[in-house]
Coordinates of C-alpha atoms and ligand atoms in Angstrom, one line a residue:
M1 CA -49.3 25.6 21.1
E2 CA -46.8 22.9 21.6
S3 CA -43.4 23.8 20.1
R4 CA -42.1 21.8 17.1
R5 CA -39.1 20.8 19.1
K6 CA -41.2 19.4 22.0
F7 CA -43.4 17.6 19.5
L8 CA -40.4 16.0 17.8
Q9 CA -38.9 15.0 21.2
K10 CA -42.2 13.3 22.1
M11 CA -42.2 11.5 18.7
A12 CA -38.7 10.2 19.3
L13 CA -39.4 8.8 22.8
P14 CA -41.0 5.5 22.0
A15 CA -38.1 4.6 19.8
L16 CA -35.7 5.3 22.6
A17 CA -37.6 3.2 25.1
L18 CA -38.0 0.1 23.0
P19 CA -34.8 -2.0 22.7
F20 CA -35.3 -3.2 19.1
L21 CA -36.6 -0.1 17.5
P22 CA -34.0 1.9 15.6
S23 CA -32.4 4.9 17.3
P24 CA -33.9 8.2 16.1
S25 CA -31.8 9.6 13.3
W26 CA -31.9 13.1 11.8
A27 CA -33.6 11.6 8.7
N28 CA -36.3 10.1 11.0
L29 CA -36.8 13.3 12.9
Q30 CA -37.5 15.1 9.7
K31 CA -40.6 13.1 9.2
P32 CA -42.6 14.1 12.4
F33 CA -46.0 13.2 11.2
I34 CA -45.3 9.6 10.4
S35 CA -45.8 7.5 13.5
P36 CA -42.8 5.5 14.6
Y37 CA -42.4 2.0 13.1
Q38 CA -43.8 -0.6 15.4
G39 CA -43.6 -3.7 13.2
P40 CA -41.2 -6.7 13.3
V41 CA -37.5 -6.0 13.3
L42 CA -34.8 -8.3 11.8
R43 CA -32.0 -8.6 14.4
V44 CA -28.7 -9.1 12.5
A45 CA -25.2 -10.2 13.4
I46 CA -22.5 -9.1 11.0
M47 CA -19.7 -11.6 10.3
G48 CA -16.4 -9.9 9.1
L49 CA -15.9 -6.4 10.6
G50 CA -13.8 -5.0 7.7
G51 CA -14.4 -2.1 5.3
Y52 CA -17.7 -3.0 3.9
G53 CA -19.0 -4.5 7.2
T54 CA -18.4 -1.1 8.8
R55 CA -20.3 0.6 6.0
V56 CA -23.3 -1.7 6.5
A57 CA -23.2 -1.3 10.3
D58 CA -23.2 2.5 10.0
A59 CA -26.0 2.5 7.4
M60 CA -28.1 0.2 9.6
K61 CA -28.3 3.0 12.2
D62 CA -31.0 4.5 10.0
C63 CA -32.9 1.3 9.4
Q64 CA -36.4 0.9 10.6
K65 CA -36.9 -2.8 10.1
A66 CA -33.3 -4.1 10.6
K67 CA -31.1 -3.7 13.6
L68 CA -27.4 -4.7 14.2
V69 CA -27.4 -6.8 17.4
G70 CA -24.4 -9.0 17.1
V71 CA -20.9 -9.6 15.6
I72 CA -18.7 -12.5 14.5
S73 CA -15.0 -11.7 14.2
G74 CA -11.6 -13.2 14.7
T75 CA -10.2 -9.9 16.1
P76 CA -11.1 -9.3 19.8
S77 CA -10.1 -5.6 19.7
K78 CA -12.5 -5.0 16.8
V79 CA -15.3 -6.8 18.7
K80 CA -14.7 -4.4 21.7
D81 CA -14.8 -1.4 19.4
W82 CA -18.0 -2.5 17.8
Q83 CA -19.6 -3.3 21.1
S84 CA -19.1 0.3 22.3
K85 CA -19.8 1.9 18.9
Y86 CA -23.0 0.0 18.2
G87 CA -24.2 -1.0 21.7
I88 CA -23.7 -4.8 21.1
P89 CA -24.1 -7.0 24.2
A90 CA -21.3 -9.5 25.0
K91 CA -23.7 -12.4 24.7
N92 CA -24.1 -11.6 21.0
C93 CA -20.4 -11.7 20.2
Y94 CA -18.8 -14.7 18.5
N95 CA -15.6 -15.7 16.8
Y96 CA -15.1 -17.9 13.7
E97 CA -14.5 -21.0 15.9
N98 CA -17.6 -20.8 18.1
F99 CA -20.2 -19.0 16.0
D100 CA -22.1 -22.3 15.5
Q101 CA -23.3 -21.6 19.1
V102 CA -25.5 -18.8 17.7
K103 CA -27.9 -21.6 17.3
N104 CA -28.8 -21.2 21.0
N105 CA -29.2 -17.5 20.8
P106 CA -32.8 -16.5 20.3
D107 CA -31.9 -12.8 20.0
I108 CA -30.3 -13.1 16.6
D109 CA -32.4 -13.8 13.5
A110 CA -29.9 -13.4 10.7
I111 CA -26.2 -13.4 9.9
Y112 CA -24.7 -11.1 7.3
V113 CA -21.5 -12.6 5.9
I114 CA -19.1 -9.9 4.8
T115 CA -15.8 -11.7 4.6
P116 CA -13.4 -12.5 1.7
N117 CA -15.2 -14.4 -1.1
A118 CA -13.7 -17.8 -0.5
L119 CA -15.1 -18.0 3.0
H120 CA -18.7 -17.3 2.1
H121 CA -19.5 -21.0 1.2
D122 CA -18.5 -22.5 4.5
Q123 CA -19.7 -19.6 6.6
V124 CA -23.2 -19.5 5.0
I125 CA -23.6 -23.2 5.4
R126 CA -22.6 -23.1 9.0
S127 CA -25.0 -20.1 9.6
A128 CA -27.8 -22.0 8.0
K129 CA -27.1 -25.1 10.1
A130 CA -27.3 -22.8 13.1
G131 CA -30.9 -22.1 12.1
K132 CA -30.3 -18.4 11.1
H133 CA -31.3 -16.6 7.9
V134 CA -28.3 -15.6 5.9
I135 CA -27.4 -12.5 3.9
C136 CA -24.2 -13.1 2.0
E137 CA -22.1 -10.5 0.2
K138 CA -21.4 -10.7 -3.5
P139 CA -20.0 -12.8 -5.1
M140 CA -22.1 -15.3 -3.2
A141 CA -19.4 -18.0 -3.8
L142 CA -16.4 -18.8 -5.9
N143 CA -18.4 -20.9 -8.5
A144 CA -21.8 -22.2 -9.3
K145 CA -21.2 -25.6 -7.6
E146 CA -20.6 -23.8 -4.3
G147 CA -23.5 -21.5 -4.8
Q148 CA -25.9 -24.5 -5.4
E149 CA -24.6 -26.1 -2.2
M150 CA -25.3 -23.0 -0.2
I151 CA -28.8 -22.8 -1.6
D152 CA -29.4 -26.4 -0.8
A153 CA -28.1 -26.0 2.8
C154 CA -30.4 -23.0 3.4
K155 CA -33.4 -24.8 2.0
Q156 CA -32.7 -27.8 4.1
A157 CA -32.4 -25.7 7.2
N158 CA -35.6 -23.8 6.3
V159 CA -33.8 -20.4 6.4
K160 CA -33.7 -17.7 3.7
L161 CA -30.6 -16.9 1.7
L162 CA -30.2 -13.4 0.3
V163 CA -27.2 -11.8 -1.5
G164 CA -26.1 -8.2 -0.9
Y165 CA -27.2 -6.8 -4.2
R166 CA -27.7 -3.2 -3.0
M167 CA -28.3 -1.9 -6.6
H168 CA -31.6 -3.8 -6.7
F169 CA -33.1 -1.2 -4.4
E170 CA -31.5 1.9 -5.9
P171 CA -34.3 4.4 -7.0
K172 CA -32.8 5.5 -10.4
T173 CA -31.9 1.9 -11.3
L174 CA -35.5 0.9 -10.5
E175 CA -36.8 3.7 -12.6
V176 CA -34.9 2.5 -15.7
I177 CA -36.2 -1.0 -15.1
R178 CA -39.7 0.4 -14.8
M179 CA -39.3 2.3 -18.0
R180 CA -38.0 -0.8 -19.8
E181 CA -40.9 -3.0 -18.5
A182 CA -43.4 -0.3 -19.5
G183 CA -42.1 -0.5 -23.1
E184 CA -40.8 3.1 -23.0
L185 CA -37.5 2.1 -24.5
G186 CA -38.9 -0.2 -27.1
E187 CA -37.3 -3.4 -28.0
I188 CA -34.0 -3.7 -26.1
K189 CA -31.0 -4.0 -28.5
F190 CA -27.8 -3.4 -26.5
F191 CA -26.3 -3.0 -23.1
Q192 CA -22.8 -1.7 -22.2
G193 CA -21.4 -2.1 -18.7
L194 CA -18.0 -0.7 -17.8
V195 CA -16.8 -1.3 -14.3
G196 CA -13.5 -1.1 -12.6
F197 CA -11.0 0.6 -10.4
R198 CA -7.2 0.6 -9.8
V199 CA -6.7 -1.9 -7.0
G200 CA -4.0 -0.9 -4.5
D201 CA -2.0 -2.9 -2.0
P202 CA -0.7 -6.1 -3.8
A203 CA -0.8 -8.0 -0.5
Q204 CA -4.6 -7.6 0.0
W205 CA -6.9 -10.7 -0.2
R206 CA -8.6 -9.3 -3.4
L207 CA -5.3 -10.2 -5.2
N208 CA -5.0 -13.6 -3.6
K209 CA -6.6 -16.3 -5.7
D210 CA -7.3 -18.6 -2.7
L211 CA -9.3 -15.9 -0.9
A212 CA -10.8 -14.0 -3.9
G213 CA -11.4 -16.9 -6.3
G214 CA -10.2 -14.7 -9.2
G215 CA -9.6 -11.1 -9.8
S216 CA -11.6 -8.1 -10.9
M217 CA -14.4 -10.3 -12.4
M218 CA -15.3 -11.7 -8.9
D219 CA -15.2 -8.3 -7.2
I220 CA -16.4 -5.7 -9.7
G221 CA -17.1 -7.4 -13.0
I222 CA -20.1 -9.1 -11.3
Y223 CA -21.8 -5.6 -11.3
A224 CA -21.7 -5.6 -15.1
I225 CA -23.0 -9.2 -15.3
N226 CA -25.8 -8.5 -12.8
G227 CA -26.5 -5.1 -14.4
A228 CA -26.8 -6.6 -17.9
R229 CA -29.4 -9.0 -16.6
Y230 CA -31.5 -6.5 -14.7
M231 CA -31.2 -3.8 -17.3
I232 CA -32.1 -6.1 -20.3
G233 CA -34.5 -8.1 -18.2
E234 CA -33.6 -11.5 -19.7
E235 CA -31.1 -14.3 -18.9
P236 CA -28.2 -14.6 -21.3
V237 CA -27.8 -17.7 -23.5
W238 CA -24.1 -17.4 -24.5
V239 CA -20.9 -15.8 -23.4
T240 CA -17.6 -14.8 -25.1
A241 CA -14.7 -13.3 -23.2
Q242 CA -11.1 -12.0 -23.6
E243 CA -8.5 -11.3 -20.9
T244 CA -5.7 -8.8 -21.0
K245 CA -2.9 -8.6 -18.4
T246 CA -0.3 -5.9 -18.3
D247 CA 1.1 -6.6 -14.8
P248 CA 1.6 -10.4 -14.2
T249 CA 3.6 -9.7 -11.0
K250 CA 0.6 -7.9 -9.3
F251 CA -2.0 -10.1 -11.0
K252 CA -0.8 -13.6 -10.6
Q253 CA -2.1 -16.8 -12.3
G254 CA -5.8 -17.0 -11.8
V255 CA -6.2 -13.4 -10.7
D256 CA -7.7 -11.5 -13.7
E257 CA -6.7 -7.8 -14.2
T258 CA -9.0 -7.0 -17.1
I259 CA -11.6 -9.0 -18.9
Q260 CA -13.9 -7.9 -21.7
F261 CA -16.9 -10.1 -22.2
Q262 CA -20.0 -10.2 -24.4
L263 CA -23.4 -11.8 -23.6
G264 CA -26.1 -12.8 -26.0
F265 CA -29.8 -12.7 -24.9
P266 CA -32.7 -14.7 -26.2
G267 CA -34.6 -11.6 -27.5
G268 CA -31.6 -10.7 -29.7
A269 CA -30.0 -8.1 -27.5
T270 CA -26.3 -8.3 -26.8
A271 CA -24.2 -6.9 -24.0
S272 CA -20.6 -5.7 -24.2
C273 CA -18.8 -5.3 -20.8
L274 CA -15.4 -4.5 -19.3
S275 CA -14.2 -5.5 -15.9
T276 CA -10.9 -4.2 -14.6
Y277 CA -8.6 -3.7 -11.7
N278 CA -6.4 -1.3 -13.7
M279 CA -8.5 1.8 -14.5
N280 CA -10.1 4.3 -12.3
N281 CA -13.4 6.1 -12.9
L282 CA -15.0 3.2 -14.7
D283 CA -18.6 2.9 -13.6
K284 CA -20.9 3.3 -16.6
F285 CA -24.1 1.6 -17.8
F286 CA -25.7 2.2 -21.2
L287 CA -29.0 0.6 -22.3
N288 CA -30.2 1.1 -25.9
G289 CA -33.7 0.2 -27.1
A290 CA -35.5 0.8 -30.4
N291 CA -37.3 3.8 -29.0
G292 CA -35.0 5.2 -26.4
F293 CA -32.0 4.8 -24.1
A294 CA -30.8 5.1 -20.6
E295 CA -27.3 5.9 -19.4
M296 CA -26.0 5.9 -15.9
Q297 CA -22.6 7.2 -14.6
P298 CA -21.8 6.4 -11.9
S299 CA -24.0 3.4 -12.2
T300 CA -23.0 1.1 -9.3
N301 CA -20.9 3.0 -6.7
Y302 CA -22.3 4.2 -3.4
G303 CA -23.8 7.2 -5.1
P304 CA -25.3 9.5 -5.8
I305 CA -26.1 7.5 -8.9
K306 CA -26.5 9.8 -11.9
G307 CA -28.3 9.1 -15.1
R308 CA -30.5 10.2 -17.9
T309 CA -32.8 8.7 -20.5
H310 CA -34.1 9.9 -23.9
K311 CA -36.8 11.6 -21.7
G312 CA -34.3 13.6 -19.6
E313 CA -32.4 13.5 -16.3
L314 CA -33.3 10.8 -13.8
S315 CA -34.4 12.7 -10.7
Q316 CA -35.1 10.0 -8.1
P317 CA -33.6 10.8 -4.7
H318 CA -30.2 9.6 -3.5
V319 CA -30.6 7.0 -0.7
T320 CA -28.0 5.3 1.4
H321 CA -28.0 2.0 -0.5
Q322 CA -27.2 -0.3 2.5
T323 CA -30.0 1.3 4.7
V324 CA -32.6 0.7 2.1
Q325 CA -31.2 -2.8 1.3
M326 CA -31.4 -3.9 4.9
D327 CA -34.9 -2.5 5.4
E328 CA -36.0 -4.3 2.3
M329 CA -34.3 -7.5 3.2
A330 CA -36.0 -7.4 6.6
S331 CA -39.3 -7.2 4.8
I332 CA -38.4 -10.1 2.5
I333 CA -37.3 -12.3 5.4
L334 CA -39.9 -11.3 7.9
E335 CA -42.9 -10.7 5.7
G336 CA -42.2 -12.6 2.5
K337 CA -42.1 -9.3 0.5
Q338 CA -41.7 -9.7 -3.3
V339 CA -39.2 -7.2 -4.8
V340 CA -38.8 -6.0 -8.4
V341 CA -35.4 -7.6 -8.9
P342 CA -34.8 -10.6 -6.6
V343 CA -31.9 -10.8 -4.2
D344 CA -32.2 -14.5 -3.3
G345 CA -29.6 -17.3 -3.6
E346 CA -31.0 -18.3 -7.0
E347 CA -30.2 -14.7 -8.2
G348 CA -26.6 -15.1 -6.9
L349 CA -26.3 -18.5 -8.6
K350 CA -27.3 -17.0 -12.0
D351 CA -24.3 -14.6 -11.8
L352 CA -22.0 -17.4 -10.7
K353 CA -22.9 -19.6 -13.7
I354 CA -22.1 -16.7 -16.0
I355 CA -18.8 -16.1 -14.2
D356 CA -17.9 -19.7 -14.6
A357 CA -18.7 -19.4 -18.3
I358 CA -16.6 -16.2 -18.7
Y359 CA -13.6 -17.9 -17.2
Q360 CA -14.1 -20.9 -19.4
A361 CA -14.5 -18.6 -22.5
V362 CA -11.2 -16.9 -21.5
K363 CA -9.4 -20.2 -21.2
T364 CA -10.7 -21.8 -24.3
G365 CA -11.4 -18.9 -26.6
N366 CA -14.8 -20.5 -27.3
K367 CA -18.3 -19.1 -27.3
I368 CA -19.8 -20.8 -24.2
P369 CA -23.6 -21.6 -24.3
L370 CA -25.5 -20.9 -21.1
K371 CA -28.3 -23.0 -19.7
S372 CA -30.8 -21.3 -17.6
Ligands
NAD1 P1 -12.1 -6.1 4.0 O1 -10.8 -6.7 3.7 O2 -12.3 -4.7 4.3 O3 -12.8 -6.9 5.2 C1 -12.8 -8.3 5.3 C2 -13.0 -8.8 6.7 O4 -13.0 -10.2 6.8 C3 -11.9 -8.2 7.7 O5 -12.5 -7.7 8.8 C4 -11.1 -9.4 8.0 O6 -10.5 -9.4 9.2 C5 -12.1 -10.5 7.9 N1 -11.5 -11.9 7.6 C6 -12.0 -13.0 8.2 N2 -11.2 -14.0 7.8 C7 -10.3 -13.5 6.9 C8 -9.2 -14.1 6.2 N3 -9.0 -15.4 6.2 N4 -8.5 -13.3 5.4 C9 -8.7 -12.0 5.3 N5 -9.7 -11.4 6.0 C10 -10.5 -12.1 6.8 O7 -13.0 -6.6 2.7 P2 -14.4 -5.9 2.3 O8 -14.2 -4.9 1.3 O9 -15.2 -5.6 3.6 O10 -15.1 -7.1 1.5 C11 -15.7 -8.2 2.2 C12 -16.8 -8.8 1.3 O11 -17.8 -7.8 1.0 C13 -16.3 -9.3 0.0 O12 -17.0 -10.5 -0.4 C14 -16.6 -8.2 -1.0 O13 -16.9 -8.6 -2.3 C15 -17.9 -7.6 -0.4 N6 -18.1 -6.2 -0.7 C16 -19.3 -5.8 -1.2 C17 -19.5 -4.5 -1.5 C18 -20.9 -4.0 -2.0 O14 -21.0 -2.9 -2.4 N7 -21.9 -4.9 -2.0 C19 -18.5 -3.5 -1.3 C20 -17.3 -4.0 -0.8 C21 -17.1 -5.3 -0.5

C-alpha cells in the first residue's frame, strides 16, 4: 500500500506546479483527503511593509484563495527583502510615486493599504483609480468625510473596498454573535469594551496627530466601537465621552491618551467603553442580556481569543486571523460572498461617524446624537 508520506507528497504536487496556488503549509498537509483548492485566487499587493504588513504577508502563506504577489513601498531595501522572502517578481514592485502604474499590471487584482492612518484616504483613492480592488486597514480614514470620499471613489471605479476588520471572521466572536441572533442571551441590555495598551516610542507615527489623526481612539478604541456594534447587533443613536490625559508631553494636543465613552442603542441597550494608550492588558468585552451573558478576554488581540458564556467556555478553535480574513475577503471580492458581519467601506464609515461624534462629545461635553 502507498505510504502516507508518498500520498501526502503527491497531494502537494499540484500546488507546487501552479504559480497562483498557495504553497503547501503544514496545516494544509494535515488535511490529505481534501483535494487541493482549484478555484479563483485573489492576487494581492501590500502597500506599507511595516509591522502589520509583515504579519499579513506571513499569514497569507497559508491562504488558499489569496496570494501575495506584489509590494508598494518607499524603502528599496525592504522591497528587496520581501522579494526574496515571498517570491515577488520585480515587475510587481512599486513605490509611492509610481504605484498608479499598477493600472497596467494585469497580474495584481487588489491592493492592501497598511500604512499610517492619514495616508489611507489618498492611497485608497489612487488604488481605486488604478482599477484595483482595495483592502484598507482600520481606521479606514481620519474622519467620516474622508471615508465617504473613499467609498465614492471605489464605486465610481467599480472596485470593491474592504476594511481589515479581522475580528469579523474570528470563530469565538462569531459564536457569540450567533447566540445573540438566536435569542440565547435574551434581550441585550449592556456591553462593556475595554481596550488599550501602553504605547512606547514617543517619536512613532501613532503619537503624531498628522499621521494618526488622533490617539488611542483611532488605533485601538475603534475595536470597542466596532465590537459594541457587532456584539449588540444595532447601530448606536447617541454618544457621550470624556477624556483624561496624564502625560501631555507624550500625548500632545489632538492625540488622546485615554477616552471613556458611552453609546446608546435604539433597543434600549447601552455600551460603556474605555480606550487607552496608557494601560497594559486591557482587552475585554462583556455582553449582558436578559437571559445570559458572554465575556471575552482577550477579545481582540491576535489570539487565542478566550471567552465564556452563561452556557460555558467557548471552545471554537484558534485561527490565524489574517489568514482567514484574507481567504474570506477573496471570496467576497471574487465570488460576492455575503458574510455575517460586513467588512465593506460602509462598515468602516459607520465607525468613523462614531469616532467623529466621540471627539465632538469630548470637546463640547454634550451628548451627541448619531444619524444612521
Ligand atoms: P508600522 O509603523 O509598523 O508600519 C507602517 C508602514 O508604513 C512602514 O513600513 C512605513 O515605512 C510605511 N510608511 C509609508 N509612509 C509613511 C510615512 N509617511 N510615515 C510613516 N510610515 C510610513 O505601522 P503598522 O503597525 O503596520 O500600522 C499600519 C496600519 O495598520 C495602521 O493603519 C494601523 O492602524 C493598522 N494596523 C492594524 C492592525 C490590525 O490588527 N488590523 C494591527 C496593527 C496595525
